[in-house]
Tab-separated table of C-alpha atoms in Angstrom:
chain	number	residue	atom	x	y	z
A	48	UNK	CA	0.006	-0.040	-0.039
A	49	UNK	CA	1.896	3.066	-1.356
A	50	UNK	CA	0.654	6.643	-0.677
A	51	UNK	CA	-1.236	8.669	-3.354
A	52	UNK	CA	1.286	11.063	-4.755
A	53	UNK	CA	-0.851	12.356	-7.670
A	54	UNK	CA	-1.230	15.772	-6.016
A	55	UNK	CA	2.436	16.251	-5.283
A	56	UNK	CA	4.618	18.682	-7.416
A	57	UNK	CA	7.945	17.285	-8.698
A	58	UNK	CA	10.887	19.421	-9.412
A	59	UNK	CA	13.766	18.316	-11.576
A	60	UNK	CA	17.213	19.707	-10.869
A	61	UNK	CA	19.249	19.460	-14.092
A	62	UNK	CA	15.984	18.986	-15.931
A	63	UNK	CA	17.477	20.016	-19.300
A	64	UNK	CA	19.841	16.830	-19.308
A	65	UNK	CA	18.717	13.622	-20.875
A	66	UNK	CA	17.783	11.809	-17.722
A	67	UNK	CA	16.081	14.699	-16.066
A	68	UNK	CA	14.190	15.564	-19.257
A	69	UNK	CA	13.063	11.914	-19.770
A	70	UNK	CA	11.886	11.628	-16.195
A	71	UNK	CA	10.078	14.928	-16.410
A	72	UNK	CA	8.308	13.796	-19.693
A	73	UNK	CA	7.236	10.511	-18.218
A	74	UNK	CA	5.941	11.936	-15.017
A	75	UNK	CA	4.081	14.638	-16.979
A	76	UNK	CA	2.506	11.881	-19.101
A	77	UNK	CA	1.550	10.164	-15.801
A	78	UNK	CA	-0.375	13.397	-14.876
A	79	UNK	CA	2.090	14.864	-12.452
A	80	UNK	CA	2.744	18.596	-12.000
A	81	UNK	CA	6.462	19.254	-12.942
A	82	UNK	CA	8.838	22.072	-12.631
A	83	UNK	CA	11.918	21.626	-14.903
A	84	UNK	CA	14.841	23.317	-13.208
A	85	UNK	CA	18.104	24.559	-14.745
A	86	UNK	CA	21.145	26.625	-13.638
A	87	UNK	CA	19.739	29.116	-16.127
A	88	UNK	CA	16.053	29.970	-15.655
A	89	UNK	CA	15.562	30.776	-19.337
A	90	UNK	CA	16.822	27.325	-20.287
A	91	UNK	CA	14.441	25.645	-17.777
A	92	UNK	CA	11.519	27.560	-19.186
A	93	UNK	CA	12.424	26.760	-22.751
A	94	UNK	CA	12.899	22.949	-21.911
A	95	UNK	CA	9.543	23.028	-20.157
A	96	UNK	CA	7.773	24.551	-23.089
A	97	UNK	CA	9.284	21.930	-25.434
A	98	UNK	CA	8.337	19.125	-23.152
A	99	UNK	CA	4.785	20.329	-22.699
A	100	UNK	CA	4.265	19.857	-26.452
A	101	UNK	CA	5.409	16.276	-26.584
A	102	UNK	CA	2.686	13.565	-27.054
A	103	UNK	CA	0.812	12.944	-23.883
A	104	UNK	CA	2.540	15.506	-21.751
A	105	UNK	CA	-0.654	17.509	-21.446
A	106	UNK	CA	-1.834	14.909	-18.960
A	107	UNK	CA	0.323	16.704	-16.439
A	108	UNK	CA	1.344	20.284	-16.099
A	109	UNK	CA	4.965	21.370	-16.921
A	110	UNK	CA	6.564	24.688	-16.068
A	111	UNK	CA	10.228	25.642	-15.929
A	112	UNK	CA	12.647	27.856	-13.982
A	113	UNK	CA	15.934	27.891	-12.242
A	114	UNK	CA	17.056	25.023	-9.962
A	115	UNK	CA	15.862	26.956	-6.942
A	116	UNK	CA	12.279	26.854	-8.341
A	117	UNK	CA	12.516	23.107	-8.915
A	118	UNK	CA	13.971	22.693	-5.405
A	119	UNK	CA	10.843	24.190	-3.923
A	120	UNK	CA	8.557	21.321	-5.007
A	121	UNK	CA	7.246	18.583	-2.808
A	122	UNK	CA	9.576	15.997	-4.341
A	123	UNK	CA	12.863	17.046	-6.005
A	124	UNK	CA	14.720	14.789	-8.390
A	125	UNK	CA	18.471	15.510	-8.622
A	126	UNK	CA	19.364	14.513	-12.175
A	127	UNK	CA	22.772	16.231	-12.051
A	128	UNK	CA	26.049	15.339	-13.524
A	129	UNK	CA	28.198	13.950	-10.524
A	130	UNK	CA	30.732	16.802	-11.185
A	131	UNK	CA	28.188	19.477	-10.297
A	132	UNK	CA	26.346	17.376	-7.718
A	133	UNK	CA	27.835	18.592	-4.365
A	134	UNK	CA	28.070	22.219	-5.401
A	135	UNK	CA	24.495	22.441	-6.717
A	136	UNK	CA	22.875	20.708	-3.703
A	137	UNK	CA	24.947	22.805	-1.197
A	138	UNK	CA	23.622	26.055	-2.899
A	139	UNK	CA	20.095	24.744	-2.558
A	140	UNK	CA	20.177	23.632	1.083
A	141	UNK	CA	17.660	26.133	2.235
A	142	UNK	CA	15.062	25.329	-0.477
A	143	UNK	CA	15.482	21.655	0.022
A	144	UNK	CA	15.063	21.608	3.762
A	145	UNK	CA	12.084	19.379	4.806
A	146	UNK	CA	11.574	18.097	1.249
A	147	UNK	CA	12.040	14.647	-0.290
A	148	UNK	CA	15.135	14.542	-2.533
A	149	UNK	CA	15.489	11.776	-5.131
A	150	UNK	CA	19.117	11.402	-6.037
A	151	UNK	CA	19.594	9.616	-9.388
A	152	UNK	CA	23.169	10.530	-9.961
A	153	UNK	CA	25.595	7.858	-11.310
A	154	UNK	CA	29.230	8.598	-10.476
A	155	UNK	CA	30.853	6.947	-13.527
A	156	UNK	CA	33.966	7.393	-15.507
A	157	UNK	CA	34.652	6.351	-19.160
A	158	UNK	CA	37.884	5.333	-20.772
A	159	UNK	CA	38.951	3.258	-23.771
A	160	UNK	CA	37.902	0.066	-21.980
A	161	UNK	CA	34.380	1.527	-21.284
A	162	UNK	CA	32.464	2.661	-18.278
A	163	UNK	CA	33.586	2.121	-14.738
A	164	UNK	CA	32.498	3.301	-11.261
A	165	UNK	CA	34.016	6.306	-9.652
A	166	UNK	CA	34.749	6.200	-5.914
A	167	UNK	CA	32.790	8.792	-3.883
A	168	UNK	CA	34.264	9.732	-0.528
A	169	UNK	CA	30.998	9.478	1.163
A	170	UNK	CA	30.272	6.089	-0.372
A	171	UNK	CA	27.724	7.161	-2.939
A	172	UNK	CA	26.239	10.216	-4.444
A	173	UNK	CA	23.165	9.645	-2.363
A	174	UNK	CA	25.150	9.520	0.843
A	175	UNK	CA	26.954	12.667	-0.300
A	176	UNK	CA	23.518	14.295	-0.657
A	177	UNK	CA	22.462	13.095	2.817
A	178	UNK	CA	25.734	14.509	4.324
A	179	UNK	CA	25.320	17.870	2.632
A	180	UNK	CA	21.523	18.227	3.320
A	181	UNK	CA	20.898	17.013	6.925
A	182	UNK	CA	17.375	18.685	6.892
A	183	UNK	CA	16.284	16.986	3.655
A	184	UNK	CA	14.710	13.477	3.354
A	185	UNK	CA	17.214	11.961	0.959
A	186	UNK	CA	16.354	8.868	-1.128
A	187	UNK	CA	18.005	7.368	-4.251
A	188	UNK	CA	16.086	6.071	-7.360
A	189	UNK	CA	15.870	6.090	-11.111
A	190	UNK	CA	19.647	5.165	-11.690
A	191	UNK	CA	19.018	2.554	-14.349
A	192	UNK	CA	16.179	3.865	-16.535
A	193	UNK	CA	17.291	4.526	-20.040
A	194	UNK	CA	17.011	8.157	-21.026
A	195	UNK	CA	16.605	7.044	-24.531
A	196	UNK	CA	13.423	5.145	-23.741
A	197	UNK	CA	12.133	7.764	-21.395
A	198	UNK	CA	12.280	10.516	-23.984
A	199	UNK	CA	11.042	8.521	-26.903
A	200	UNK	CA	7.267	9.406	-27.300
A	201	UNK	CA	6.722	6.233	-29.353
A	202	UNK	CA	7.647	4.126	-26.192
A	203	UNK	CA	4.286	3.613	-24.446
A	204	UNK	CA	5.596	1.538	-21.565
A	205	UNK	CA	8.993	1.717	-19.817
A	206	UNK	CA	9.358	-1.971	-18.708
A	207	UNK	CA	11.632	-1.847	-15.799
A	208	UNK	CA	11.748	-1.787	-11.983
A	209	UNK	CA	13.171	1.307	-10.234
A	210	UNK	CA	15.204	0.422	-7.062
A	211	UNK	CA	14.420	2.903	-4.351
A	212	UNK	CA	16.721	3.353	-1.446
A	213	UNK	CA	16.473	5.360	1.719
A	214	UNK	CA	16.567	5.400	5.462
A	215	UNK	CA	13.430	7.389	5.755
A	216	UNK	CA	10.730	4.786	5.017
A	217	UNK	CA	7.818	7.042	4.357
A	218	UNK	CA	9.965	9.087	1.909
A	219	UNK	CA	11.086	5.954	0.138
A	220	UNK	CA	7.461	4.777	-0.168
A	221	UNK	CA	6.477	8.108	-1.610
A	222	UNK	CA	9.208	7.695	-4.203
A	223	UNK	CA	8.252	4.085	-4.863
A	224	UNK	CA	4.697	5.459	-5.521
A	225	UNK	CA	6.042	8.188	-7.786
A	226	UNK	CA	8.039	5.744	-9.882
A	227	UNK	CA	5.089	3.398	-10.138
A	228	UNK	CA	3.101	6.281	-11.741
A	229	UNK	CA	5.187	5.832	-14.976
A	230	UNK	CA	3.515	3.346	-17.186
A	231	UNK	CA	5.473	-0.005	-17.040
A	232	UNK	CA	7.579	0.934	-13.993
A	233	UNK	CA	7.355	-0.449	-10.494
A	234	UNK	CA	9.134	1.054	-7.596
A	235	UNK	CA	10.788	-1.586	-5.409
A	236	UNK	CA	12.356	-0.832	-1.977
A	237	UNK	CA	16.006	-1.810	-2.281
A	238	UNK	CA	17.571	-0.982	1.134
A	239	UNK	CA	19.212	1.741	3.040
A	240	UNK	CA	21.242	4.574	1.726
A	241	UNK	CA	24.477	2.908	2.740
A	242	UNK	CA	23.615	0.372	0.060
A	243	UNK	CA	23.253	2.936	-2.632
A	244	UNK	CA	26.774	2.885	-4.008
A	245	UNK	CA	26.470	-0.454	-5.801
A	246	UNK	CA	23.096	0.556	-7.247
A	247	UNK	CA	24.665	3.699	-8.674
A	248	UNK	CA	27.822	1.849	-9.935
A	249	UNK	CA	25.636	-0.971	-11.507
A	250	UNK	CA	24.786	1.653	-14.293
A	251	UNK	CA	28.351	0.839	-15.551
A	252	UNK	CA	27.300	-2.758	-16.082
A	253	UNK	CA	24.127	-1.835	-17.779
A	254	UNK	CA	26.091	0.378	-20.235
A	255	UNK	CA	28.428	-2.622	-20.827
A	256	UNK	CA	25.284	-4.776	-21.520
A	257	UNK	CA	23.937	-2.169	-23.792
A	258	UNK	CA	27.107	-2.147	-25.824
A	259	UNK	CA	27.375	-5.800	-26.033
A	260	UNK	CA	23.769	-6.555	-26.858
A	261	UNK	CA	22.764	-3.343	-28.699
A	262	UNK	CA	19.955	-2.816	-26.175
A	263	UNK	CA	18.492	-0.364	-23.681
A	264	UNK	CA	18.884	-2.574	-20.760
A	265	UNK	CA	16.829	-2.354	-17.518
A	266	UNK	CA	16.258	-4.466	-14.448
A	267	UNK	CA	13.414	-6.519	-13.127
A	268	UNK	CA	13.490	-7.958	-9.697
A	269	UNK	CA	11.928	-11.410	-9.720
A	270	UNK	CA	9.682	-13.054	-7.021
A	271	UNK	CA	8.571	-9.584	-5.836
B	253	UNK	CA	26.093	-18.306	-30.053
B	254	UNK	CA	27.542	-19.706	-26.928
B	255	UNK	CA	29.877	-22.656	-26.809
B	256	UNK	CA	28.725	-26.249	-25.951
B	257	UNK	CA	29.791	-26.912	-22.433
B	258	UNK	CA	27.902	-30.088	-21.833
B	259	UNK	CA	31.176	-32.179	-21.807
B	260	UNK	CA	33.072	-30.007	-19.369
B	261	UNK	CA	33.600	-30.966	-15.813
B	262	UNK	CA	32.733	-28.443	-13.066
B	263	UNK	CA	34.504	-28.323	-9.727
B	264	UNK	CA	32.930	-26.449	-6.793
B	265	UNK	CA	35.260	-24.973	-4.106
B	266	UNK	CA	33.312	-24.740	-0.892
B	267	UNK	CA	30.819	-27.249	-2.319
B	268	UNK	CA	29.371	-28.022	1.019
B	269	UNK	CA	28.024	-24.516	1.690
B	270	UNK	CA	24.554	-23.530	0.744
B	271	UNK	CA	25.446	-21.648	-2.470
B	272	UNK	CA	28.032	-24.210	-3.645
B	273	UNK	CA	25.744	-27.095	-2.906
B	274	UNK	CA	22.858	-25.488	-4.705
B	275	UNK	CA	24.900	-24.753	-7.809
B	276	UNK	CA	26.274	-28.271	-7.834
B	277	UNK	CA	22.773	-29.708	-7.634
B	278	UNK	CA	21.241	-27.486	-10.398
B	279	UNK	CA	24.265	-28.236	-12.685
B	280	UNK	CA	23.949	-31.935	-12.025
B	281	UNK	CA	20.280	-31.784	-12.870
B	282	UNK	CA	21.277	-30.093	-16.080
B	283	UNK	CA	23.488	-33.095	-16.969
B	284	UNK	CA	26.920	-31.773	-16.068
B	285	UNK	CA	29.742	-33.740	-14.446
B	286	UNK	CA	30.453	-32.277	-10.959
B	287	UNK	CA	33.218	-32.583	-8.389
B	288	UNK	CA	32.035	-31.205	-4.915
B	289	UNK	CA	35.138	-29.835	-3.152
B	290	UNK	CA	35.567	-29.129	0.494
B	291	UNK	CA	38.586	-28.454	2.740
B	292	UNK	CA	37.996	-31.885	4.116
B	293	UNK	CA	37.822	-34.555	1.399
B	294	UNK	CA	35.465	-36.760	3.519
B	295	UNK	CA	32.977	-33.913	3.813
B	296	UNK	CA	33.161	-33.349	0.023
B	297	UNK	CA	32.554	-37.111	-0.645
B	298	UNK	CA	29.606	-37.229	1.782
B	299	UNK	CA	28.063	-34.037	0.341
B	300	UNK	CA	28.412	-35.463	-3.130
B	301	UNK	CA	26.689	-38.701	-2.129
B	302	UNK	CA	23.791	-36.798	-0.573
B	303	UNK	CA	23.459	-34.502	-3.632
B	304	UNK	CA	23.479	-37.471	-6.062
B	305	UNK	CA	20.303	-38.801	-4.312
B	306	UNK	CA	18.350	-35.706	-4.828
B	307	UNK	CA	15.654	-35.664	-7.460
B	308	UNK	CA	16.863	-35.172	-10.938
B	309	UNK	CA	20.653	-35.240	-9.917
B	310	UNK	CA	21.168	-38.526	-11.757
B	311	UNK	CA	20.971	-36.594	-15.046
B	312	UNK	CA	24.619	-35.631	-14.264
B	313	UNK	CA	27.468	-37.241	-12.446
B	314	UNK	CA	28.457	-36.165	-8.946
B	315	UNK	CA	31.631	-37.110	-7.060
B	316	UNK	CA	33.412	-35.367	-4.218
B	317	UNK	CA	36.873	-34.726	-2.812
B	318	UNK	CA	39.052	-32.070	-1.410
B	319	UNK	CA	39.239	-28.524	-2.854
B	320	UNK	CA	42.375	-29.590	-4.911
B	321	UNK	CA	40.182	-32.224	-6.710
B	322	UNK	CA	37.512	-29.623	-7.479
B	323	UNK	CA	40.149	-27.199	-8.645
B	324	UNK	CA	41.411	-29.796	-11.264
B	325	UNK	CA	38.131	-29.601	-13.260
B	326	UNK	CA	37.676	-27.615	-16.516
B	327	UNK	CA	35.548	-24.911	-14.906
B	328	UNK	CA	36.028	-24.215	-11.181
B	329	UNK	CA	33.317	-22.377	-9.191
B	330	UNK	CA	34.620	-20.577	-6.062
B	331	UNK	CA	31.669	-20.626	-3.686
B	332	UNK	CA	33.802	-19.655	-0.638
B	333	UNK	CA	33.146	-17.381	2.284
B	334	UNK	CA	34.973	-14.107	1.698
B	335	UNK	CA	37.043	-14.700	4.835
B	336	UNK	CA	38.738	-17.794	3.438
B	337	UNK	CA	38.725	-16.605	-0.179
B	338	UNK	CA	42.293	-15.311	-0.659
B	339	UNK	CA	43.838	-18.142	1.402
B	340	UNK	CA	42.059	-20.953	-0.338
B	341	UNK	CA	42.721	-19.654	-3.835
B	342	UNK	CA	46.364	-18.966	-3.085
B	343	UNK	CA	46.786	-22.595	-1.965
B	344	UNK	CA	45.298	-23.816	-5.147
B	345	UNK	CA	47.241	-21.687	-7.525
B	346	UNK	CA	48.857	-24.619	-9.238
B	347	UNK	CA	45.791	-26.685	-9.791
B	348	UNK	CA	43.883	-23.553	-11.096
B	349	UNK	CA	46.578	-22.542	-13.602
B	350	UNK	CA	44.975	-22.458	-17.155
B	351	UNK	CA	41.449	-23.196	-15.981
B	352	UNK	CA	38.383	-21.107	-15.840
B	353	UNK	CA	37.491	-19.842	-12.403
B	354	UNK	CA	33.943	-18.597	-11.639
B	355	UNK	CA	34.115	-16.404	-8.609
B	356	UNK	CA	30.647	-16.017	-6.879
B	357	UNK	CA	31.876	-14.603	-3.588
B	358	UNK	CA	29.836	-11.727	-2.024
B	359	UNK	CA	31.913	-9.728	0.365
B	360	UNK	CA	29.244	-8.680	2.790
B	361	UNK	CA	28.861	-7.664	6.348
B	362	UNK	CA	25.837	-7.803	8.644
B	363	UNK	CA	24.890	-5.721	11.601
B	364	UNK	CA	21.721	-4.726	13.434
B	365	UNK	CA	20.698	-2.597	10.379
B	366	UNK	CA	21.035	-5.452	7.991
B	367	UNK	CA	23.447	-6.286	5.154
B	368	UNK	CA	26.058	-4.045	3.711
B	369	UNK	CA	29.015	-4.221	1.250
B	370	UNK	CA	32.465	-4.793	2.653
B	371	UNK	CA	35.441	-2.961	0.886
B	372	UNK	CA	37.830	-5.202	-0.785
B	373	UNK	CA	41.380	-3.807	-1.302
B	374	UNK	CA	41.461	-5.093	-4.930
B	375	UNK	CA	38.074	-3.674	-5.731
B	376	UNK	CA	36.089	-6.943	-5.621
B	377	UNK	CA	36.452	-10.567	-4.687
B	378	UNK	CA	36.870	-11.360	-8.452
B	379	UNK	CA	39.666	-8.943	-8.842
B	380	UNK	CA	41.334	-10.261	-5.682
B	381	UNK	CA	41.067	-13.797	-7.387
B	382	UNK	CA	42.588	-12.300	-10.676
B	383	UNK	CA	45.482	-10.753	-8.756
B	384	UNK	CA	46.191	-13.931	-6.824
B	385	UNK	CA	45.839	-16.300	-9.879
B	386	UNK	CA	47.643	-14.571	-12.804
B	387	UNK	CA	47.557	-17.815	-14.799
B	388	UNK	CA	43.846	-18.524	-14.300
B	389	UNK	CA	41.046	-17.286	-16.492
B	390	UNK	CA	38.982	-15.535	-13.857
B	391	UNK	CA	35.318	-14.645	-14.369
B	392	UNK	CA	32.545	-13.736	-11.868
B	393	UNK	CA	29.023	-14.905	-11.775
B	394	UNK	CA	26.171	-16.536	-9.734
B	395	UNK	CA	26.222	-13.774	-7.107
B	396	UNK	CA	22.524	-13.295	-6.901
B	397	UNK	CA	20.995	-16.704	-7.298
B	398	UNK	CA	19.115	-17.732	-4.271
B	399	UNK	CA	20.606	-20.791	-2.473
B	400	UNK	CA	17.160	-21.545	-1.090
B	401	UNK	CA	15.722	-21.875	-4.576
B	402	UNK	CA	18.772	-23.773	-5.933
B	403	UNK	CA	18.593	-26.405	-3.328
B	404	UNK	CA	14.851	-26.921	-3.287
B	405	UNK	CA	14.082	-29.919	-5.415
B	406	UNK	CA	10.444	-28.793	-5.852
B	407	UNK	CA	11.600	-25.689	-7.726
B	408	UNK	CA	11.665	-26.871	-11.286
B	409	UNK	CA	12.972	-23.601	-12.897
B	410	UNK	CA	15.114	-20.857	-11.341
B	411	UNK	CA	13.801	-17.822	-13.083
B	412	UNK	CA	16.616	-15.416	-13.101
B	413	UNK	CA	19.517	-14.042	-15.181
B	414	UNK	CA	23.069	-14.563	-14.147
B	415	UNK	CA	25.451	-11.638	-14.675
B	416	UNK	CA	28.706	-12.817	-15.930
B	417	UNK	CA	31.856	-10.702	-15.865
B	418	UNK	CA	35.295	-11.202	-17.267
B	419	UNK	CA	38.160	-9.644	-19.224
B	420	UNK	CA	38.629	-12.994	-21.089
B	421	UNK	CA	35.676	-13.099	-23.540
B	422	UNK	CA	35.799	-16.801	-24.451
B	423	UNK	CA	35.974	-17.649	-20.726
B	424	UNK	CA	32.974	-15.449	-20.015
B	425	UNK	CA	31.036	-16.968	-22.825
B	426	UNK	CA	31.898	-20.435	-21.460
B	427	UNK	CA	30.443	-19.381	-18.128
B	428	UNK	CA	27.368	-17.920	-19.846
B	429	UNK	CA	26.745	-21.115	-21.506
B	430	UNK	CA	27.150	-22.906	-18.236
B	431	UNK	CA	24.772	-20.723	-16.413
B	432	UNK	CA	22.195	-21.149	-19.240
B	433	UNK	CA	22.287	-24.886	-18.679
B	434	UNK	CA	20.228	-24.416	-15.525
B	435	UNK	CA	16.614	-24.484	-16.273
B	436	UNK	CA	15.235	-20.920	-16.097
B	437	UNK	CA	18.542	-19.177	-16.005
B	438	UNK	CA	20.135	-17.067	-18.680
B	439	UNK	CA	23.803	-16.091	-18.544
B	440	UNK	CA	24.128	-12.390	-19.522
B	441	UNK	CA	27.603	-10.792	-20.168
B	442	UNK	CA	27.665	-7.777	-17.807
B	443	UNK	CA	31.157	-6.199	-18.227
B	444	UNK	CA	34.807	-6.357	-17.225
B	445	UNK	CA	36.159	-7.529	-13.917
B	446	UNK	CA	36.716	-3.971	-12.802
B	447	UNK	CA	32.972	-3.653	-12.741
B	448	UNK	CA	32.487	-6.745	-10.534
B	449	UNK	CA	32.466	-4.992	-7.175
B	450	UNK	CA	28.974	-3.440	-7.545
B	451	UNK	CA	27.578	-6.727	-8.783
B	452	UNK	CA	28.961	-8.582	-5.738
B	453	UNK	CA	27.695	-5.794	-3.396
B	454	UNK	CA	24.325	-5.748	-4.899
B	455	UNK	CA	23.545	-8.899	-3.087
B	456	UNK	CA	23.198	-6.718	-0.047
B	457	UNK	CA	20.242	-4.971	-1.838
B	458	UNK	CA	18.713	-8.287	-2.847
B	459	UNK	CA	18.810	-9.416	0.872
B	460	UNK	CA	17.231	-6.133	1.913
B	461	UNK	CA	14.591	-6.765	-0.773
B	462	UNK	CA	14.092	-10.316	0.503
B	463	UNK	CA	13.525	-9.049	4.058
B	464	UNK	CA	11.097	-6.325	2.951
B	465	UNK	CA	8.987	-8.485	0.636
B	466	UNK	CA	9.444	-11.904	2.150
B	467	UNK	CA	10.788	-13.135	-1.253
B	468	UNK	CA	13.718	-14.940	-2.866
B	469	UNK	CA	14.528	-12.061	-5.186
B	470	UNK	CA	16.541	-12.452	-8.424
B	471	UNK	CA	17.277	-10.204	-11.372
B	472	UNK	CA	16.205	-10.069	-14.948
B	473	UNK	CA	17.801	-7.821	-17.460
B	474	UNK	CA	15.203	-6.298	-19.739
B	475	UNK	CA	15.621	-5.624	-23.553
B	476	UNK	CA	18.243	-8.308	-23.834
């Protein structure tokens, strides 16, 4: 029994990048109210206007602004590059106080042998967020969902589970409910934040799988 | 197109533990020739005799012995506790030279908050094996398969994918083929050994999922 999240607003930090844009689009299609955030308010507004015209997006309500506007929503998705992660969150500490943050950052590096995990001093991007934002309800989710599938209007169902991590159980359940709003997606609770590092890093394996099999791989948890 | 591995012998180091026993049983049911290894040869022989009497095991051929006997097979599965991993492999360096090793060790710790990943100096148990065994074709696989399901004769199909990692592509494909011999299982190539750490650690998340949902969770890769 997950909570009803249909009335909650969702802000997306870094909403002009592929992952943030894709999640904003899918959640708008699911009927959610979305604020697309960007470092530059103009870019957020433009991205929101483009998103709102995509097939099905009118089921929700999409507006745009700067990251501070996105950080003032009920649920805030951090779809940031790892490089700007700590700095952006620190600057938004006030706006994010008391809110649910969904960290979906994958700290990865790439070289001639492909993708690999990058060590994070705090253990994971999610734990870094929790350290920087002691007054925010930090969760982690949406690491493995293919941006290509999310942003393709022709894809009617994104058939994957979303692993949701968090030490704040009601916050994690809220995020599970949000993920499950996306057609095809199921939000599965997958442990505490201290076990977020391997979930973030597993994205490197999914990229390796994509390269080997020419796929947009996702994950399903069996027997749940 | 994976190779035909039906004629290869499979040794299991630590074959008397739950994971090793379960894999030995499933592979015997699939028709494979198995050597159940143990630190103590008598215990290996006894475990093999017990296994051979389980429903369906007669499809294969099961014998037992010490770990050195198991390490002399074509494919050697290391189903060891992480505590004894380095020491056991180092002692078997001679026997393992030139063979394919399948490391399925999960370096995990448990406390009152549940399971968590344990840091391995080499990055992962699999990379530790590769460092200790420079003449062995080291792969990693079978981390997430539930020992409970593997060992239950009433379970006719183990519906999960097995992520196979390795830098030696033919060795990895051989292990994919071996995994795929188990009814319900599909062996999926999931990257190089340097990306094994998060696959091993993900077992902590699956245990958290099992606790939350009263399940024996496994993983399926979608779109492959």
